[in-house]
Coordinates of C-alpha atoms and ligand atoms in Angstrom, one line a residue:
X85 CA 10.7 14.3 17.6
X86 CA 9.1 12.0 20.1
X87 CA 9.0 8.2 19.6
X88 CA 6.2 6.5 21.4
X89 CA 6.1 2.7 22.0
X90 CA 2.7 2.4 23.7
X91 CA -0.8 3.4 22.8
X92 CA -1.3 5.0 26.2
X93 CA 1.6 7.3 26.0
X94 CA 0.7 8.3 22.4
X95 CA -3.0 8.9 23.4
X96 CA -2.0 11.2 26.3
X97 CA 0.0 13.4 23.8
X98 CA -2.7 13.3 21.1
X99 CA -5.6 14.0 23.5
X100 CA -4.0 17.3 24.4
X101 CA -3.5 18.2 20.7
X102 CA -7.1 17.2 19.9
X103 CA -8.5 19.1 22.8
X104 CA -6.9 22.2 21.5
X105 CA -8.8 21.8 18.3
X106 CA -5.8 20.9 16.1
X107 CA -6.0 18.5 13.2
X108 CA -4.0 15.3 13.2
X109 CA -2.6 13.5 10.2
X110 CA -1.6 9.8 10.2
X111 CA 0.8 8.1 7.9
X112 CA 0.9 4.3 8.6
X113 CA 4.0 2.5 7.3
X114 CA 5.9 -0.8 7.8
X115 CA 9.2 1.1 7.8
X116 CA 12.2 0.6 5.5
X117 CA 11.2 4.1 4.4
X118 CA 11.8 5.4 0.9
X119 CA 10.7 8.4 -1.2
X120 CA 7.2 6.8 -1.6
X121 CA 6.7 7.0 2.1
X122 CA 8.2 10.5 2.5
X123 CA 5.9 11.8 -0.2
X124 CA 3.0 10.8 2.1
X125 CA 4.7 12.4 5.1
X126 CA 5.3 15.7 3.2
X127 CA 1.6 15.8 2.1
X128 CA 0.3 15.0 5.5
X129 CA 2.7 17.6 7.2
X130 CA 1.4 20.3 4.8
X131 CA -2.3 19.5 5.5
X132 CA -2.4 18.9 9.3
X133 CA -1.3 20.8 12.5
X134 CA 0.1 17.6 14.0
X135 CA 1.5 14.5 12.3
X136 CA 2.0 10.9 13.4
X137 CA 4.0 8.4 11.4
X138 CA 3.6 4.8 12.5
X139 CA 6.2 2.1 11.8
X140 CA 4.9 -1.4 12.4
X141 CA 5.5 -4.6 10.5
X142 CA 2.1 -6.1 10.9
X143 CA 2.3 -9.9 11.2
X144 CA -1.4 -10.6 10.6
X145 CA -1.2 -9.3 7.0
X146 CA 1.6 -11.6 5.9
X147 CA 0.3 -14.8 4.4
X148 CA 3.9 -16.0 3.8
X149 CA 6.1 -16.4 6.9
X150 CA 9.3 -16.2 4.9
X151 CA 8.2 -12.8 3.5
X152 CA 7.5 -11.6 7.1
X153 CA 10.9 -12.8 8.3
X154 CA 12.7 -11.3 5.3
X155 CA 10.8 -8.0 5.4
X156 CA 13.5 -5.2 5.5
X157 CA 13.7 -3.5 8.9
X158 CA 15.8 -0.3 9.1
X159 CA 14.4 1.5 12.2
X160 CA 17.4 3.6 13.0
X161 CA 17.6 4.9 9.4
X162 CA 13.9 5.5 9.3
X163 CA 13.9 7.5 12.5
X164 CA 16.8 9.6 11.1
X165 CA 14.9 10.2 8.0
X166 CA 11.8 11.3 9.8
X167 CA 13.8 13.5 12.2
X168 CA 15.3 15.3 9.2
X169 CA 11.8 15.9 7.9
X170 CA 10.8 17.5 11.2
X171 CA 8.2 14.9 12.0
X172 CA 7.0 15.5 15.5
X173 CA 5.5 12.1 16.5
X174 CA 6.5 8.6 15.6
X175 CA 4.6 5.5 16.8
X176 CA 6.7 2.3 16.9
X177 CA 4.7 -0.3 18.9
X178 CA 5.7 -3.9 19.5
X179 CA 3.6 -6.8 18.3
X180 CA 2.5 -7.4 21.9
X181 CA 1.4 -3.8 22.2
X182 CA -0.8 -4.0 19.1
X183 CA -1.9 -7.6 19.6
X184 CA -2.1 -8.2 23.4
X185 CA -4.4 -11.0 22.5
X186 CA -5.2 -12.7 19.2
X187 CA -7.3 -10.6 16.9
X188 CA -10.2 -12.7 15.7
X189 CA -12.1 -9.9 14.0
X190 CA -13.1 -10.5 10.4
X191 CA -14.3 -7.6 8.3
X192 CA -17.0 -7.7 5.7
X193 CA -15.2 -6.1 2.8
X194 CA -17.7 -7.4 0.2
X195 CA -15.9 -8.5 -2.9
X196 CA -13.1 -6.1 -2.5
X197 CA -10.8 -8.5 -0.6
X198 CA -11.7 -11.5 -2.8
X199 CA -10.1 -10.3 -6.1
X200 CA -6.6 -9.4 -7.3
X201 CA -4.2 -9.5 -4.3
X202 CA -7.0 -11.0 -2.1
X203 CA -7.2 -14.0 -4.4
X204 CA -3.4 -14.6 -4.2
X205 CA -2.9 -13.7 -0.6
X206 CA -5.6 -15.2 1.6
X207 CA -6.3 -13.2 4.7
X208 CA -4.0 -10.4 3.7
X209 CA -6.6 -7.7 3.6
X210 CA -8.3 -8.9 6.8
X211 CA -4.9 -8.4 8.5
X212 CA -4.6 -5.0 7.0
X213 CA -8.1 -4.1 8.2
X214 CA -7.1 -5.3 11.7
X215 CA -4.0 -3.2 12.0
X216 CA -5.4 -0.1 10.3
X217 CA -8.5 -0.1 12.5
X218 CA -6.3 -0.4 15.6
X219 CA -4.1 2.5 14.4
X220 CA -7.1 4.6 13.7
X221 CA -8.4 3.8 17.2
X222 CA -5.0 4.7 18.8
X223 CA -4.5 7.9 16.8
X224 CA -8.0 9.1 16.0
X225 CA -6.6 11.1 13.1
X226 CA -8.4 13.8 11.2
X227 CA -6.8 12.5 7.9
X228 CA -4.9 9.4 7.1
X229 CA -2.6 9.0 4.0
X230 CA -2.3 6.0 1.8
X231 CA -0.4 5.4 -1.5
X232 CA -2.0 4.5 -4.7
X233 CA 0.9 2.0 -5.1
X234 CA -1.3 -0.3 -3.1
X235 CA -4.4 0.6 -5.0
X236 CA -6.6 -2.3 -3.7
X237 CA -5.6 -1.5 -0.1
X238 CA -6.7 2.1 -0.6
X239 CA -10.1 1.1 -1.9
X240 CA -10.5 -1.3 1.0
X241 CA -9.5 1.3 3.6
X242 CA -12.1 3.6 2.3
X243 CA -14.7 0.8 2.6
X244 CA -13.4 0.1 6.2
X245 CA -13.9 3.7 7.2
X246 CA -17.5 3.5 6.0
X247 CA -18.0 0.1 7.6
X248 CA -16.8 1.3 11.0
X249 CA -18.4 4.7 10.6
X250 CA -15.2 6.5 11.4
X251 CA -15.3 10.2 10.7
X252 CA -11.9 10.6 9.1
X253 CA -10.7 11.5 5.6
X254 CA -8.6 9.1 3.6
X255 CA -6.2 10.9 1.3
X256 CA -4.8 9.1 -1.7
X257 CA -1.2 9.9 -2.8
X258 CA 0.3 9.2 -6.2
X259 CA 2.8 6.4 -6.9
X260 CA 6.4 7.5 -6.6
X261 CA 8.7 5.8 -9.1
X262 CA 12.4 5.3 -9.6
X263 CA 13.8 7.2 -12.6
X264 CA 13.5 4.1 -14.8
X265 CA 9.8 3.7 -13.8
X266 CA 10.0 1.0 -11.2
X267 CA 7.5 1.8 -8.4
X268 CA 9.3 2.3 -5.2
X269 CA 8.8 -0.4 -2.6
X270 CA 10.6 -1.5 0.5
X271 CA 10.9 -5.0 -1.0
X272 CA 12.9 -3.7 -4.0
X273 CA 16.2 -4.0 -2.1
X274 CA 15.7 -7.8 -2.2
X275 CA 15.9 -7.8 -6.0
X276 CA 19.2 -9.1 -7.4
X277 CA 21.1 -6.8 -9.7
X278 CA 19.9 -8.6 -12.8
X279 CA 16.3 -8.5 -11.5
X280 CA 16.5 -4.8 -10.6
X281 CA 17.7 -4.1 -14.2
X282 CA 14.8 -6.0 -15.7
X283 CA 12.1 -4.7 -13.3
X284 CA 11.2 -1.5 -15.1
X285 CA 9.7 -3.8 -17.8
X286 CA 6.6 -4.0 -15.6
X287 CA 5.8 -0.3 -15.7
X288 CA 6.8 -0.1 -19.4
X289 CA 4.4 -2.8 -20.2
X290 CA 1.5 -1.1 -18.3
X291 CA 2.2 2.1 -20.2
X292 CA 2.2 0.3 -23.6
X293 CA -1.0 -1.5 -22.6
X294 CA -2.6 1.9 -21.9
X295 CA -1.6 3.2 -25.3
X296 CA -3.2 0.1 -26.9
X297 CA -6.5 0.8 -25.1
X298 CA -7.4 3.1 -28.0
X299 CA -7.5 0.2 -30.5
X300 CA -7.7 -3.0 -28.5
X301 CA -10.6 -4.4 -26.3
X302 CA -9.9 -5.1 -22.6
X303 CA -9.6 -8.9 -23.4
X304 CA -7.2 -8.2 -26.2
X305 CA -5.0 -6.1 -23.9
X306 CA -5.0 -8.8 -21.3
X307 CA -3.8 -11.4 -23.8
X308 CA -1.2 -8.9 -25.2
X309 CA 0.2 -8.3 -21.7
X310 CA 0.2 -12.0 -20.9
X311 CA 2.2 -12.7 -24.2
X312 CA 4.8 -10.0 -23.2
X313 CA 5.5 -11.8 -20.0
X314 CA 5.9 -15.1 -21.8
X315 CA 9.1 -13.6 -23.2
X316 CA 10.4 -12.8 -19.7
X317 CA 11.4 -16.2 -18.3
X318 CA 12.5 -14.7 -14.9
X319 CA 9.2 -13.0 -14.3
X320 CA 6.1 -14.9 -13.4
X321 CA 3.0 -12.9 -14.2
X322 CA 0.5 -13.7 -11.4
X323 CA -2.3 -11.5 -12.7
X324 CA -3.0 -8.6 -14.9
X325 CA -6.5 -7.2 -14.5
X326 CA -8.4 -4.2 -15.8
X327 CA -10.8 -3.0 -13.2
X328 CA -13.0 0.0 -12.2
X329 CA -11.4 2.2 -9.6
X330 CA -14.4 2.4 -7.2
X331 CA -15.3 -1.2 -6.8
X332 CA -12.5 -3.2 -8.5
X333 CA -15.1 -4.8 -10.8
X334 CA -13.5 -6.2 -14.0
X335 CA -14.0 -4.1 -17.1
X336 CA -15.2 -6.2 -20.0
X337 CA -15.8 -3.3 -22.4
X338 CA -14.5 0.2 -22.4
X339 CA -18.1 1.7 -22.8
X340 CA -18.5 4.8 -20.8
X341 CA -16.3 3.6 -17.9
X342 CA -14.4 6.6 -16.7
X343 CA -11.8 5.6 -14.2
X344 CA -10.0 2.5 -15.0
X345 CA -7.1 0.8 -13.3
X346 CA -4.6 -1.7 -14.8
X347 CA -3.4 -3.9 -11.9
X348 CA -0.5 -6.2 -12.1
X349 CA 1.4 -8.6 -9.8
X350 CA 4.6 -10.3 -10.8
X351 CA 6.6 -12.9 -8.9
X352 CA 10.2 -12.0 -9.6
X353 CA 12.8 -14.3 -7.9
X354 CA 12.1 -14.0 -4.2
X355 CA 10.2 -10.7 -4.5
X356 CA 6.6 -10.1 -5.4
X357 CA 6.1 -6.8 -7.3
X358 CA 2.7 -5.1 -7.6
X359 CA 2.0 -2.0 -9.7
X360 CA -0.8 -0.3 -11.3
X361 CA -1.8 2.5 -13.7
X362 CA -4.9 4.6 -13.2
X363 CA -6.4 6.5 -16.1
X364 CA -9.6 8.1 -17.2
Ligands
LIG102 P1 4.2 0.1 3.4 O1 5.3 0.5 4.3 O2 4.7 -0.7 2.2 O3 3.1 -0.6 4.1 O4 3.6 1.4 2.8 C1 3.1 2.4 3.6 C2 2.4 3.4 2.8 O5 3.2 4.0 1.8 C3 1.2 2.8 2.0 O6 0.1 3.6 2.0 C4 1.8 2.6 0.6 O7 0.7 2.6 -0.4 C5 2.6 3.8 0.5 N1 3.6 3.6 -0.5 C6 4.5 2.6 -0.6 N2 5.3 2.7 -1.7 C7 4.8 3.8 -2.3 C8 5.2 4.5 -3.6 N3 6.1 4.0 -4.4 N4 4.5 5.6 -3.9 C9 3.5 6.1 -3.1 N5 3.1 5.5 -2.0 C10 3.8 4.4 -1.6

C-alpha cells in the first residue's frame, strides 16, 4: 500500500494506471473508518482495477468549529485497516495541499443545498462540493463511491458531476448499521454510554413511520414522528422530512410517487445524528 501526501505524486502513479487503460475507483472519506466506510472500499475494490481511498477532514464543510476540532482522527488505525484490506493507494493530503489558497468557488446546486442539512448547516454542501471536485480533479476516477447514509450529499454529488460535466460514475452504497439499527458514523464514538443506548430509537422510529405510511398521510406521519421525539427529552429533533429521492422535493401526498426518502436529523448531546430510510 502506498500512502501519498501530494496531488503531484498521486497523479504520477495514477497517470500510468490510466494510460494502461485500467479503471480507477475512488472512495473519499474523512477517516475514523468503520464498517460503513469499508463496505464502500470492498465494493470499489470489486469493480475497479485500481483503488484510491482518500482520508481528509475537510475544514470548508464544517459550519461548526467545535465539530471540526472534535472530529475523531485515527489515521494510524485507518491505515492499518486499509492495509489489511489490500488497498493499494491511500491519499492523505494536508489542508495546505488541498487549499493552497482560499477556495472562493460557489456551486449552483439549485434547491438541493437549501433544504434539510443545507438549511441547518449553512455552507456545508458548498464545502463538500469544493473538496469533492478537487478530489475528482486529483484522481480522475472512473467511478466514485458514496454512502446513502449521507443521502442529500449523494444527490448533490450527482448534480455536481452533471454541473461540471465530469465523465464519471457515482455509485451509491447502502447504509451499514450496528446490530441495534444505529447507522454507523465516525461521530458515534462521541455519544455517552446512555446516549449510545438510546440512539437506536431514531432508526426504530423511521421504521415505524414507514409502516404507518400505509394508513397515514405524509403530514400525519410528520406529526407522529414529532410527537415520538417529544417523549425523548435528551434528543432534539432538528427535522424529519419526507422527500422524493431524485430532487429532495417534499412529498405532500403519496400519489404515484415511487421513490421516497424519510430524512431525519437529531441533536443528541454533543453529537448530531443524521439517518434516512429509502423506500419505493
Ligand atoms: P465520511 O468519512 O463520514 O465523510 O464518510 C465517507 C463516506 O462513507 C461517505 O460517502 C459516507 O456516506 C459513507 N458512509 C459513512 N457512514 C456510512 C454508513 N454507515 N453506511 C454506508 N456508508 C457510510
